[in-house]
Short mmCIF file of C-alpha atoms in Angstrom, two decimals:
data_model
loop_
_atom_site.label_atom_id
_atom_site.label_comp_id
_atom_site.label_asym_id
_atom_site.label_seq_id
_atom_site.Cartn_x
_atom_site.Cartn_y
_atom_site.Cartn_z
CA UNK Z 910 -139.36 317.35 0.48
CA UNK Z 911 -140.29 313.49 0.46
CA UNK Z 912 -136.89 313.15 2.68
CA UNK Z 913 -137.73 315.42 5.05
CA UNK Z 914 -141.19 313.92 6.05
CA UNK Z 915 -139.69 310.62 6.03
CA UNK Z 916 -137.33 311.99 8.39
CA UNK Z 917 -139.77 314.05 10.46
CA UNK Z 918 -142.21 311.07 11.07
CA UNK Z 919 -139.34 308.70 11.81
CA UNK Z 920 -138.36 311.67 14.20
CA UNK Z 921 -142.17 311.65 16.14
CA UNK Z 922 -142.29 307.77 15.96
CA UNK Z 923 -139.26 307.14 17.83
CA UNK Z 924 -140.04 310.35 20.26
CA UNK Z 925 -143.21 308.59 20.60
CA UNK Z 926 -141.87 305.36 21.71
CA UNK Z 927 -139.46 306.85 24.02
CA UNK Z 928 -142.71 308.71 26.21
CA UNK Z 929 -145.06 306.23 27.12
CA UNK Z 930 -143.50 304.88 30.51
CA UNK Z 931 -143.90 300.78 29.01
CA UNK Z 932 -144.00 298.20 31.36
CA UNK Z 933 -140.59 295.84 31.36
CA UNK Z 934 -140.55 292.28 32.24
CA UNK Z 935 -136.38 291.62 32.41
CA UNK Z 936 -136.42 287.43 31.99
CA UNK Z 937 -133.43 285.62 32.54
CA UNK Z 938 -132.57 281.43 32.22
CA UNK Z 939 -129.37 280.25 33.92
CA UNK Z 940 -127.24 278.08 32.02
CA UNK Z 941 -129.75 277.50 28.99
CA UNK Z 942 -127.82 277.44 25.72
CA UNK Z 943 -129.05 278.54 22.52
CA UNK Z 944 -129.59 275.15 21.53
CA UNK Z 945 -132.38 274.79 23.94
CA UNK Z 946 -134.42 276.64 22.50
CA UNK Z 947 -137.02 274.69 20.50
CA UNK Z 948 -137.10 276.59 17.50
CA UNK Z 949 -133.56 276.70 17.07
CA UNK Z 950 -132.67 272.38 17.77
CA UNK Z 951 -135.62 271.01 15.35
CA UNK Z 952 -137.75 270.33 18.37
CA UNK Z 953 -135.93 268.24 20.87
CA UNK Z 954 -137.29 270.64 23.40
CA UNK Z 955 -140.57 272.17 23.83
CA UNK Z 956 -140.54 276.33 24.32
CA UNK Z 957 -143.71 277.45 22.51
CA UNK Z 958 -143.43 280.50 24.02
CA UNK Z 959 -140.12 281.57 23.91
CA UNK Z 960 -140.88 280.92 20.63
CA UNK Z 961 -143.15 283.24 20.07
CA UNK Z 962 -141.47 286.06 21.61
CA UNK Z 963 -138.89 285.24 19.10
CA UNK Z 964 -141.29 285.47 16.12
CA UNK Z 965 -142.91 288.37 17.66
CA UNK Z 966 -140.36 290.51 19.01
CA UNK Z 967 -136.60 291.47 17.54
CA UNK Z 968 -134.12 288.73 17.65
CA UNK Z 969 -130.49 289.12 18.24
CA UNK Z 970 -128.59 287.03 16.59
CA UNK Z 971 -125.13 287.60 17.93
CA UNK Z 972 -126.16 288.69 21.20
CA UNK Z 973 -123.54 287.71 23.99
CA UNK Z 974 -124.07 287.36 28.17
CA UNK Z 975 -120.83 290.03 29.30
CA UNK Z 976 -119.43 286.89 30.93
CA UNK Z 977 -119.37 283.24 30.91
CA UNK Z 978 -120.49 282.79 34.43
CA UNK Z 979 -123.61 284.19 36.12
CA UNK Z 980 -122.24 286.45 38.37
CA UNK Z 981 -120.48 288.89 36.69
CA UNK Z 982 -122.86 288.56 34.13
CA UNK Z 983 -125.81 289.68 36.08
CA UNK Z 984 -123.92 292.47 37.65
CA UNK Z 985 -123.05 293.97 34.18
CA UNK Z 986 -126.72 293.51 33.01
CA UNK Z 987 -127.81 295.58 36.06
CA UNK Z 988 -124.99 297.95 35.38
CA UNK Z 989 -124.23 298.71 31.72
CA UNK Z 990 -120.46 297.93 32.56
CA UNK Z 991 -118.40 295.34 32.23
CA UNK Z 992 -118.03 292.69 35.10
CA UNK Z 993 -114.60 294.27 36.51
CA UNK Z 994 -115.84 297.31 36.64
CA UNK Z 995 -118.53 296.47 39.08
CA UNK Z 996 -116.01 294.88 41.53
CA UNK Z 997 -118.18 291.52 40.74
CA UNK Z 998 -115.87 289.13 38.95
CA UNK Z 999 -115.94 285.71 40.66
CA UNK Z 1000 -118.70 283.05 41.68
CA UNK Z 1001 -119.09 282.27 45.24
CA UNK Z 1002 -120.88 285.39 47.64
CA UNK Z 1003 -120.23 283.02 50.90
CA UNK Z 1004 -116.41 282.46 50.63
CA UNK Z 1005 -115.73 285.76 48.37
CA UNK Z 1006 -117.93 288.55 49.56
CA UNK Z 1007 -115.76 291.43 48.37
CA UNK Z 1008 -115.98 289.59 45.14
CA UNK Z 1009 -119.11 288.97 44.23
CA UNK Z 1010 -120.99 292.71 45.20
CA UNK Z 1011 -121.57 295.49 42.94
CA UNK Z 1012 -119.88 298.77 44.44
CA UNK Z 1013 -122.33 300.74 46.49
CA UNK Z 1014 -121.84 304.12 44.70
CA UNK Z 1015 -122.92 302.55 41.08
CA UNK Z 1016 -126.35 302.78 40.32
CA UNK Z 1017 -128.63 299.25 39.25
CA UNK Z 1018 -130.93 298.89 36.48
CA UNK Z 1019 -133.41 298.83 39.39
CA UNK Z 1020 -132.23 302.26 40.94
CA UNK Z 1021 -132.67 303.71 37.84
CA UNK Z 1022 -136.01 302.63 37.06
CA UNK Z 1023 -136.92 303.07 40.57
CA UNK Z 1024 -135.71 306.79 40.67
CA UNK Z 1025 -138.03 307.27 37.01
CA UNK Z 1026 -141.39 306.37 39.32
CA UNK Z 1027 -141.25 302.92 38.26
CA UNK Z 1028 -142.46 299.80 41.18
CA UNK Z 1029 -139.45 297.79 40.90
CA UNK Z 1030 -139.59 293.99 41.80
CA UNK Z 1031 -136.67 291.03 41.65
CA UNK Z 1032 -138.42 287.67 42.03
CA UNK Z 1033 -135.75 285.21 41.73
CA UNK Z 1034 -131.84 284.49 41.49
CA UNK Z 1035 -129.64 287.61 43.22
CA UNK Z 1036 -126.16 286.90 42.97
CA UNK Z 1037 -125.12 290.51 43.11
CA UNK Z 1038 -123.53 290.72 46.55
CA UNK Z 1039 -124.64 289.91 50.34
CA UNK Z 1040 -124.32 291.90 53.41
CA UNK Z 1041 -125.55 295.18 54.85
CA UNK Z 1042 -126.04 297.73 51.81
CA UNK Z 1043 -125.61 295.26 48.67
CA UNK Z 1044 -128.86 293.18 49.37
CA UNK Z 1045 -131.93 293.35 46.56
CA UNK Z 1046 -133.79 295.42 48.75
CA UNK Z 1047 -130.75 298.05 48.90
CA UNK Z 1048 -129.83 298.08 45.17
CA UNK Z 1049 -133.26 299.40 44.19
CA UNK Z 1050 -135.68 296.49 44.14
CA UNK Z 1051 -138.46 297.62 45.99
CA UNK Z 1052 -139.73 293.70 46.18
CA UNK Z 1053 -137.50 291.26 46.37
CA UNK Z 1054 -138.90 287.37 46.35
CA UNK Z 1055 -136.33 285.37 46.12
CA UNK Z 1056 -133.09 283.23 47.12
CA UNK Z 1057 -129.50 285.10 47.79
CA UNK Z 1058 -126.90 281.98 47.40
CA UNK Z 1059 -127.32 278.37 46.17
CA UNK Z 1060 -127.69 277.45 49.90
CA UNK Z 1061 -131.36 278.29 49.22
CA UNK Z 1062 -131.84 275.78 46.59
CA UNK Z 1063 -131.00 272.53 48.05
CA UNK Z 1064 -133.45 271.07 45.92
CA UNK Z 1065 -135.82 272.28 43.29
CA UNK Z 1066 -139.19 270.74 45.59
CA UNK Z 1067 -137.54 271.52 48.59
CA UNK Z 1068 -136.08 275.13 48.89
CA UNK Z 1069 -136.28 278.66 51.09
CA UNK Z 1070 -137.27 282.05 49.49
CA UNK Z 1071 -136.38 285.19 51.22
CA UNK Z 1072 -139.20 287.39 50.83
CA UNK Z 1073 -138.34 290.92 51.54
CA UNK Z 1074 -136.07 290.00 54.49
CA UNK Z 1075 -137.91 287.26 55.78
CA UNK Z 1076 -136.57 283.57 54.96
CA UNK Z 1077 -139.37 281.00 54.36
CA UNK Z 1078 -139.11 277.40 53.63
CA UNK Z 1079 -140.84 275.72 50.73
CA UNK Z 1080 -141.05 271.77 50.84
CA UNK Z 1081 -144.43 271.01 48.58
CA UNK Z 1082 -144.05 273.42 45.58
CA UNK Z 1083 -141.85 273.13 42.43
CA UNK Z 1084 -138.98 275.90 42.63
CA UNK Z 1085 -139.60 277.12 38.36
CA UNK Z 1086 -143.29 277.25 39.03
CA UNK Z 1087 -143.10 278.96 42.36
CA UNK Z 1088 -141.12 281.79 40.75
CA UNK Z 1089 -143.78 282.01 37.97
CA UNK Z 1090 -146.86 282.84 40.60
CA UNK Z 1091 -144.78 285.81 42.43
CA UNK Z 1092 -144.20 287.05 38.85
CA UNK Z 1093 -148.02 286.77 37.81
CA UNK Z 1094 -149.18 288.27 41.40
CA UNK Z 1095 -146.38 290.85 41.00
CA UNK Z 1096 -147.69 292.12 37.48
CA UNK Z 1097 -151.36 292.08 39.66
CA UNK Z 1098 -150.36 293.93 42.30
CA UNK Z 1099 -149.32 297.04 40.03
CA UNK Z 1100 -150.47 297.14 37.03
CA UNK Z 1101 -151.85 300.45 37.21
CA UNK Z 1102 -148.54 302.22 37.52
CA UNK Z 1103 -145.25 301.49 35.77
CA UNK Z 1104 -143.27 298.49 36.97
CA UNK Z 1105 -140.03 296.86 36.20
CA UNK Z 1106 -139.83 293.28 37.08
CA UNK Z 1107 -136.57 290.78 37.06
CA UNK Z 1108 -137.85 287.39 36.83
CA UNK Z 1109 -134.28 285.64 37.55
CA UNK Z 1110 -135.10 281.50 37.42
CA UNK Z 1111 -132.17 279.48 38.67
CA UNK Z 1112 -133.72 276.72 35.72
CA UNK Z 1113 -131.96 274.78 34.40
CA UNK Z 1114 -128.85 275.41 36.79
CA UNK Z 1115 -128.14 272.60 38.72
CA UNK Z 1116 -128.92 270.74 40.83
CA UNK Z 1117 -130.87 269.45 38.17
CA UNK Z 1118 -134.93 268.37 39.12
CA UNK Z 1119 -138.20 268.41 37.44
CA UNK Z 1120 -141.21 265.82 37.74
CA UNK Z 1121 -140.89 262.39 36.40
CA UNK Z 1122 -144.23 262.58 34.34
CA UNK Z 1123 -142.34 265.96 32.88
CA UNK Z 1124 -139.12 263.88 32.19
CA UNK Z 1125 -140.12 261.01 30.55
CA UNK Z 1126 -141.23 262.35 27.21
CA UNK Z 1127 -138.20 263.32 26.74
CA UNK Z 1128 -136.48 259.52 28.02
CA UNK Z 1129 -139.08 258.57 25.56
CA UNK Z 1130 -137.26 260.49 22.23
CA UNK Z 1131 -134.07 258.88 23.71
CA UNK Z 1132 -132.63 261.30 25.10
CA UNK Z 1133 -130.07 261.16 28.06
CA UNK Z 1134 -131.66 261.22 31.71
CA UNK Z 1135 -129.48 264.72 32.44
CA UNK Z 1136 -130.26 266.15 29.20
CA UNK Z 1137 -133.90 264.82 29.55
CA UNK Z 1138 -134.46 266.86 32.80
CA UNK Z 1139 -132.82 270.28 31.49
CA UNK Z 1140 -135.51 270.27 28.63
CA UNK Z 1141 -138.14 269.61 31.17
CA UNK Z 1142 -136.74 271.85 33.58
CA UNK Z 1143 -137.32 274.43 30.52
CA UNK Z 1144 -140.12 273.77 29.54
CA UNK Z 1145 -142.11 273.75 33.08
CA UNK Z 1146 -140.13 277.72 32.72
CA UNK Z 1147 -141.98 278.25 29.28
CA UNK Z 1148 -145.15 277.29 30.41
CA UNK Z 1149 -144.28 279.97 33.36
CA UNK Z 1150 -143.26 282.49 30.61
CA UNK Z 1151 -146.75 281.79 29.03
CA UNK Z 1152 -148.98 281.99 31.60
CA UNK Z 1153 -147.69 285.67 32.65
CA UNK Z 1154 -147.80 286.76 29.16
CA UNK Z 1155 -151.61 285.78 29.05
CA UNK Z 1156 -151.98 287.72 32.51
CA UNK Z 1157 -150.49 290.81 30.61
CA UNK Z 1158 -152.87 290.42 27.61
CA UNK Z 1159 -155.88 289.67 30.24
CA UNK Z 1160 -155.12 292.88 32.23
CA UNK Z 1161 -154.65 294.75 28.72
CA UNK Z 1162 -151.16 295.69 29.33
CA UNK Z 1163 -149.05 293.99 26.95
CA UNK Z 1164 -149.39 296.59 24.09
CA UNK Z 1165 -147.42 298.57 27.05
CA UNK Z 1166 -145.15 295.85 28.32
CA UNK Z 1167 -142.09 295.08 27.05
CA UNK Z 1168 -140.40 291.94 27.38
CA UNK Z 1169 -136.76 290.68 27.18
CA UNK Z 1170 -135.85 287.11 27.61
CA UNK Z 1171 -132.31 285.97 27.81
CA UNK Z 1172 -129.67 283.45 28.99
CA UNK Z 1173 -126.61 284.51 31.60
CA UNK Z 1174 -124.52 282.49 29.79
CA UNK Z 1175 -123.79 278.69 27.95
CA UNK Z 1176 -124.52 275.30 29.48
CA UNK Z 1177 -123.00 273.72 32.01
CA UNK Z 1178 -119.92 271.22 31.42
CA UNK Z 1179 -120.61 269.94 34.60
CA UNK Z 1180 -124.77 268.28 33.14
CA UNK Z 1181 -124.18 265.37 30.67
CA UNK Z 1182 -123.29 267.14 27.34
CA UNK Z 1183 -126.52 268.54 24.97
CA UNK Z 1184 -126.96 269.70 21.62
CA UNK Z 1185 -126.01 273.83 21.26
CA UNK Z 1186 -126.05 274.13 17.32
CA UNK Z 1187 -122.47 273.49 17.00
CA UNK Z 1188 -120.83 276.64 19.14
CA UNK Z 1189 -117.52 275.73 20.31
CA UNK Z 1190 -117.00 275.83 24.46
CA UNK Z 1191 -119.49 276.01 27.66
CA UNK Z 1192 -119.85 278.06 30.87
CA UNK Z 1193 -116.81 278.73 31.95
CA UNK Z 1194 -114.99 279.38 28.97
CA UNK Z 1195 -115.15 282.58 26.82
CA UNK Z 1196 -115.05 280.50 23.76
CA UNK Z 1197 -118.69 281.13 21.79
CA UNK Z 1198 -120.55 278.67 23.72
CA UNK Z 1199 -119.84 280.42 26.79
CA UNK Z 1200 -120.81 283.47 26.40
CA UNK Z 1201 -123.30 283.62 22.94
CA UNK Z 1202 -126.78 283.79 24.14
CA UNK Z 1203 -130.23 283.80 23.36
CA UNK Z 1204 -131.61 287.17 23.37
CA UNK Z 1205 -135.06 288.55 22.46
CA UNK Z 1206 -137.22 292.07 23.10
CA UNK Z 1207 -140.30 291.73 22.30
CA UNK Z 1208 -142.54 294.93 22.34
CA UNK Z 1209 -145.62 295.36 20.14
CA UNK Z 1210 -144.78 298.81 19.62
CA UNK Z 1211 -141.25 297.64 18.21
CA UNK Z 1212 -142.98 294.70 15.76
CA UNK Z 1213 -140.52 291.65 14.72
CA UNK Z 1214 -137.32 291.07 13.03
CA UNK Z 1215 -134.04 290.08 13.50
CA UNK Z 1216 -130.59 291.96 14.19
CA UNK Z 1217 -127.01 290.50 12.98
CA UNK Z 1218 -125.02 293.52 15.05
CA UNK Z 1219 -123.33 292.26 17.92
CA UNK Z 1220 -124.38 293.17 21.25
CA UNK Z 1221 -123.64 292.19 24.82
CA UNK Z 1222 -125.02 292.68 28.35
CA UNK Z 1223 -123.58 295.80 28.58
CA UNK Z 1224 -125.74 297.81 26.15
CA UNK Z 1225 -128.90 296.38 27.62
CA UNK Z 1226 -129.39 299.29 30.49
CA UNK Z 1227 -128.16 302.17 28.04
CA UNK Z 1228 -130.85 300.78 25.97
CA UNK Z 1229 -133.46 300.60 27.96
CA UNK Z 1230 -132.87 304.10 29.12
CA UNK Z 1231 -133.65 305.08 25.80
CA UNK Z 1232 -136.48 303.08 25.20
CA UNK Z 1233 -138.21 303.99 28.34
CA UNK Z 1234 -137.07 307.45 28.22
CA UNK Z 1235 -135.30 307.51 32.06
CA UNK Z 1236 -133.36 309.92 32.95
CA UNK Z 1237 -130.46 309.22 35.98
CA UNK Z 1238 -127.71 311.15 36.26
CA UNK Z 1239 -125.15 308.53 35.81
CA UNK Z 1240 -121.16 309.51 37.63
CA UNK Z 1241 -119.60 306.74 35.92
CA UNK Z 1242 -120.32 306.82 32.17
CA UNK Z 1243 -121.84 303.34 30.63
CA UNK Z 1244 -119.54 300.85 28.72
CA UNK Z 1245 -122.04 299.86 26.65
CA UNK Z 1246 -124.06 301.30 23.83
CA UNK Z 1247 -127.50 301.82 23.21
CA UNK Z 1248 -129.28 299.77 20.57
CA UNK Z 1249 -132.77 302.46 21.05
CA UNK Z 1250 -131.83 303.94 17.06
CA UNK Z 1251 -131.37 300.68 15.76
CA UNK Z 1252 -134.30 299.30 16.10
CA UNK Z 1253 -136.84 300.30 13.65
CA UNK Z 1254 -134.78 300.68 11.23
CA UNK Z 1255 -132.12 299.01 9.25
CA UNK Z 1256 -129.16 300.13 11.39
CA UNK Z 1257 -126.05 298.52 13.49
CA UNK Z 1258 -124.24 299.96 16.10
CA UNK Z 1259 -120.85 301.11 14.85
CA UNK Z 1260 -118.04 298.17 14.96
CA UNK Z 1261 -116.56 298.60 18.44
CA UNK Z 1262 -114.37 295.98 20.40
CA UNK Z 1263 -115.86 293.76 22.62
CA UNK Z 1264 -114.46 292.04 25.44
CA UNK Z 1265 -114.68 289.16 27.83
CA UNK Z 1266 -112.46 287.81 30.75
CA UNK Z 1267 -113.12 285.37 33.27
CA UNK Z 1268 -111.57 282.87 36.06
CA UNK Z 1269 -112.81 281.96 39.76
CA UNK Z 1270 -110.80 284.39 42.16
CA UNK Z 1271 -108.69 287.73 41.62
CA UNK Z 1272 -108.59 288.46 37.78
CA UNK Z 1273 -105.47 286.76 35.74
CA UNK Z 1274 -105.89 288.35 32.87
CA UNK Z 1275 -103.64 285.75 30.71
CA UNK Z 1276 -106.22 282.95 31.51
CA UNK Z 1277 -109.89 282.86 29.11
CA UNK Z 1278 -110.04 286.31 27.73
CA UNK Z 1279 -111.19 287.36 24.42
CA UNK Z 1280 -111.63 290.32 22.26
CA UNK Z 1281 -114.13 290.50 19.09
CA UNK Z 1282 -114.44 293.25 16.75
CA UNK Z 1283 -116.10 293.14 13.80
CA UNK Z 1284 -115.82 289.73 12.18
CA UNK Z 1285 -112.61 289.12 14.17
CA UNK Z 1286 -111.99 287.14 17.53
CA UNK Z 1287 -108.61 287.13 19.20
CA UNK Z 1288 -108.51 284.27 22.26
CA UNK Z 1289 -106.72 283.78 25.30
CA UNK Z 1290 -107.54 280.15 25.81
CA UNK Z 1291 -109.57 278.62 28.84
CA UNK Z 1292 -107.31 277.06 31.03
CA UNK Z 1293 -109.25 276.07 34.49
CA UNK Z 1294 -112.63 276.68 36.37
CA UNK Z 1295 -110.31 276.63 39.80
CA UNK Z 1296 -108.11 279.63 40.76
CA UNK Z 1297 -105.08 279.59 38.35
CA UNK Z 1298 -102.30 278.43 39.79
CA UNK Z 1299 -100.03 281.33 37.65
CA UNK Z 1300 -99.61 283.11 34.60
CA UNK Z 1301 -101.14 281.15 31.11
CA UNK Z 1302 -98.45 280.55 28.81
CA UNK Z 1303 -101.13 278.98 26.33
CA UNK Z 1304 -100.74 280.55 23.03
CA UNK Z 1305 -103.27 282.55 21.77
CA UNK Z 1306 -105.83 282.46 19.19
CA UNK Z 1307 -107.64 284.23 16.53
CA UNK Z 1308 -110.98 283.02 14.73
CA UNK Z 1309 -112.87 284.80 11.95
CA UNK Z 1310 -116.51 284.58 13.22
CA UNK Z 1311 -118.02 285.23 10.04
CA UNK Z 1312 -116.52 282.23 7.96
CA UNK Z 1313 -116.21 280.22 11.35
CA UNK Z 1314 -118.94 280.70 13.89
CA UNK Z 1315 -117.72 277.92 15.68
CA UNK Z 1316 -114.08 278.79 16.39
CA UNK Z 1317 -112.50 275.45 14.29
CA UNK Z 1318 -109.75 277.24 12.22
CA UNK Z 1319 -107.08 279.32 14.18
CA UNK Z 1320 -105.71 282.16 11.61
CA UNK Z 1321 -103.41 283.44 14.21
CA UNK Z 1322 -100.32 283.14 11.68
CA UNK Z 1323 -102.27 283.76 8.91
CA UNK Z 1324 -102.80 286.95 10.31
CA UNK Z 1325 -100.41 288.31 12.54
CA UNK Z 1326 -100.82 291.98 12.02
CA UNK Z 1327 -104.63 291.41 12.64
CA UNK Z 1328 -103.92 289.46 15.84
CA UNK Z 1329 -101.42 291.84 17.05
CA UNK Z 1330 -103.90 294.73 16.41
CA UNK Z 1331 -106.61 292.83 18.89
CA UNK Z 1332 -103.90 291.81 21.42
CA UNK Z 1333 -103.22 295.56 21.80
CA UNK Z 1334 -107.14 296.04 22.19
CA UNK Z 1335 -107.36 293.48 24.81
CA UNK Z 1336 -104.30 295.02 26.79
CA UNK Z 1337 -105.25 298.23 26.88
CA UNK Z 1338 -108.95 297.23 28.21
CA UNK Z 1339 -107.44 294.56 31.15
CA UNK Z 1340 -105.61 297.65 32.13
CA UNK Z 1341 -108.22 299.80 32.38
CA UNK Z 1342 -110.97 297.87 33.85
CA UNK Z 1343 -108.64 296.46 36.60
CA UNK Z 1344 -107.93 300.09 37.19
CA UNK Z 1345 -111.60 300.18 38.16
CA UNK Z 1346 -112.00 297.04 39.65
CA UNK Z 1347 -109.28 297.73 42.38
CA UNK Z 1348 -109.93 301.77 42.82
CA UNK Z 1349 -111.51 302.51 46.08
#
């Protein structure tokens, strides 16, 4: 009898949960490594309030970006799919349109939202696709505030914004802290209703710029001039971060607003090299330090924790579907999973594979692809950040993440049954997502 009340209240709590229509803020860095973060590097940088989400909210420890380049990674968090399956799987909108844009007849996170009676809002990076139909405004966002290629951001002092349509220059305001104020008025403007809001910063993505008087503390520790900027590139975010979580608790909406912060994927090999607790690879490369990122939702309703389950941007919009209670008619089933039943209570999703796969131009799928399932990783090594020239002959490799986090020790022959199994894994998935990626 004790059982079944347990059961029944767990039942109403999560039910609960699931009906109250909660606010969600969607935050996302570009090219900040988990080192960065201040409570993870022994203070080097300063992120007080990322911090606090962390100790507040649920922490994912293995949580991974679905890519280790931005866009494909944003099109599979706006998607629940994986980047090939969007038809975004390369970098540059101007000289690859067909590319870089997320199929028409898929649905956004935005749609979705949209469609559930939500005000919907990007303010920010889009590097989702350009042209007639694939623009912000098209894919959902009812507000879009933002910049749609790196043309736009010249400089971080001197940049244009296209605000719903309309391109305006900026040449006396501080990119980071520009982005913060649409977000704040945004969350003004309507929070009486529902909203979900995408507050995309381009910090700390090159080209690299913050204040001098914002820099120098950081010259002061020592610290590299390129590295030194990042972390105050960062922190000016944080303080950003901050100051629209105190307009949430000031307009008494943050009991109903739920927050995820995040990272598209690892730093950049092309800044001066920084600390990132040890992970082997950067952006580019689908080696952990690509593609592990920082990953927090913090909802008062939820409480804190931590979660050791793997997860990747994939499951995000399944999740939130659940959590918000949306309901979308979906033609082209999810890859992810949902994380909703896991939680509040001490549960993982079940072991599935996961998979990543990346270089600039049409998909080769021998170059920097990767597999992970359960403790196991199976590599197909990084090879270039330019269009591969032809097939990688580069053997592959195959890491056990458990007793090596930081991919030092290839088991390959050590395990050759193992690897073989993952190999087959990976196979079977390049052949179906390119299936997707090319059907019209």
């Amino acid at each position: 009898m004790r059982i079944l009340i347990v059961l029944l209240y767990f039942i109403i709590y999560q039910s609960s949960l699931a009906q109250t229509s909660p606010n969600v803020i969607l935050i996302i860095a570009d090219d900040m490594a988990l080192g960065d973060i201040s409570a993870l590097n022994g203070g080097l940088s300063k992120t007080p309030n990322i911090d606090g989400l962390i100790e507040q909210g649920i922490w994912f420890e293995n949580a991974y970006s679905a890519s280790p380049v931005c866009a494909p990674a944003r099109a599979s968090l706006l998607t629940g799919l994986y980047p090939h399956s969007t038809g975004v799987v390369t970098l540059s909108m101007l000289k690859y349109p067909e590319l870089t844009r997320i199929k028409k007849e898929l649905p956004t996170m935005a749609d979705i939202f949209k469609s559930n009676g939500y005000k919907t809002g990007l303010i920010g990076k889009w590097h989702s696709g350009l042209g007639k139909g694939y623009l912000p405004n098209d894919r959902g966002f009812d507000e879009f505030e933002g910049f749609l290629n790196y043309q736009y951001v010249p400089d971080y002092h001197n940049f244009d914004l296209n605000i719903n349509g309309q391109d305006i220059h900026f040449s006396n305001e501080y990119l980071t802290e520009e982005l913060s104020k649409r977000a704040i008025d945004f969350v003004n403007r309507h929070h009486d209703k529902p909203f979900f809001l995408h507050l995309a910063h381009y910090a700390p993505h090159r080209p690299l710029g913050a204040p001098e008087d914002r820099i120098k503390p950081y010259l002061d520790k020592g610290l590299a001039k390129e590295t030194a900027t990042v972390y105050a590139m960062i922190e000016i975010m944080d303080e950003g971060i901050g100051a629209l979580l105190t307009e949430l608790d000031g307009l008494g909406i943050r009991d109903n607003t739920m927050i995820i912060f995040a990272s598209d994927n690892g730093p950049d090999p092309m800044v001066a090299k920084r600390p990132n607790l040890g992970f082997n690879g950067t952006k580019y490369t689908v080696n952990e330090g690509g593609i592990k990122v920082p990953f927090v939702l913090q909802w008062n309703k939820l409480g804190s924790g931590s979660k050791s389950y793997p997860i990747t941007f994939i499951d995000v919009l399944p999740s939130l579907m659940e959590l918000c209670a949306l309901e979308y008619e979906l033609e082209t089933p999810f890859d992810g999973t949902s994380f909703f039943k896991t939680l509040t209570r001490d549960k993982a999703i079940p072991q599935r594979p996961l998979y990543w796969q990346w270089n600039r131009y049409i998909p080769e799928y021998s170059h920097n692809a990767a597999v992970r399932l359960g403790a196991w990783k199976y590599v197909r090594p990084y090879v270039t950040k330019e269009i591969p020239k032809n097939v990688s002959d580069r053997p592959a490799q195959l890491y056990n993440l458990v007793s090596d986090p930081y991919e030092e020790k290839d088991l390959l022959e050590d395990h050759p049954k193992k690897a073989k199994e993952l190999h087959q894994y990976l196979q079977q998935w390049t052949t179906l997502v390119e299936s997707k990626r090319t059907k019209k």
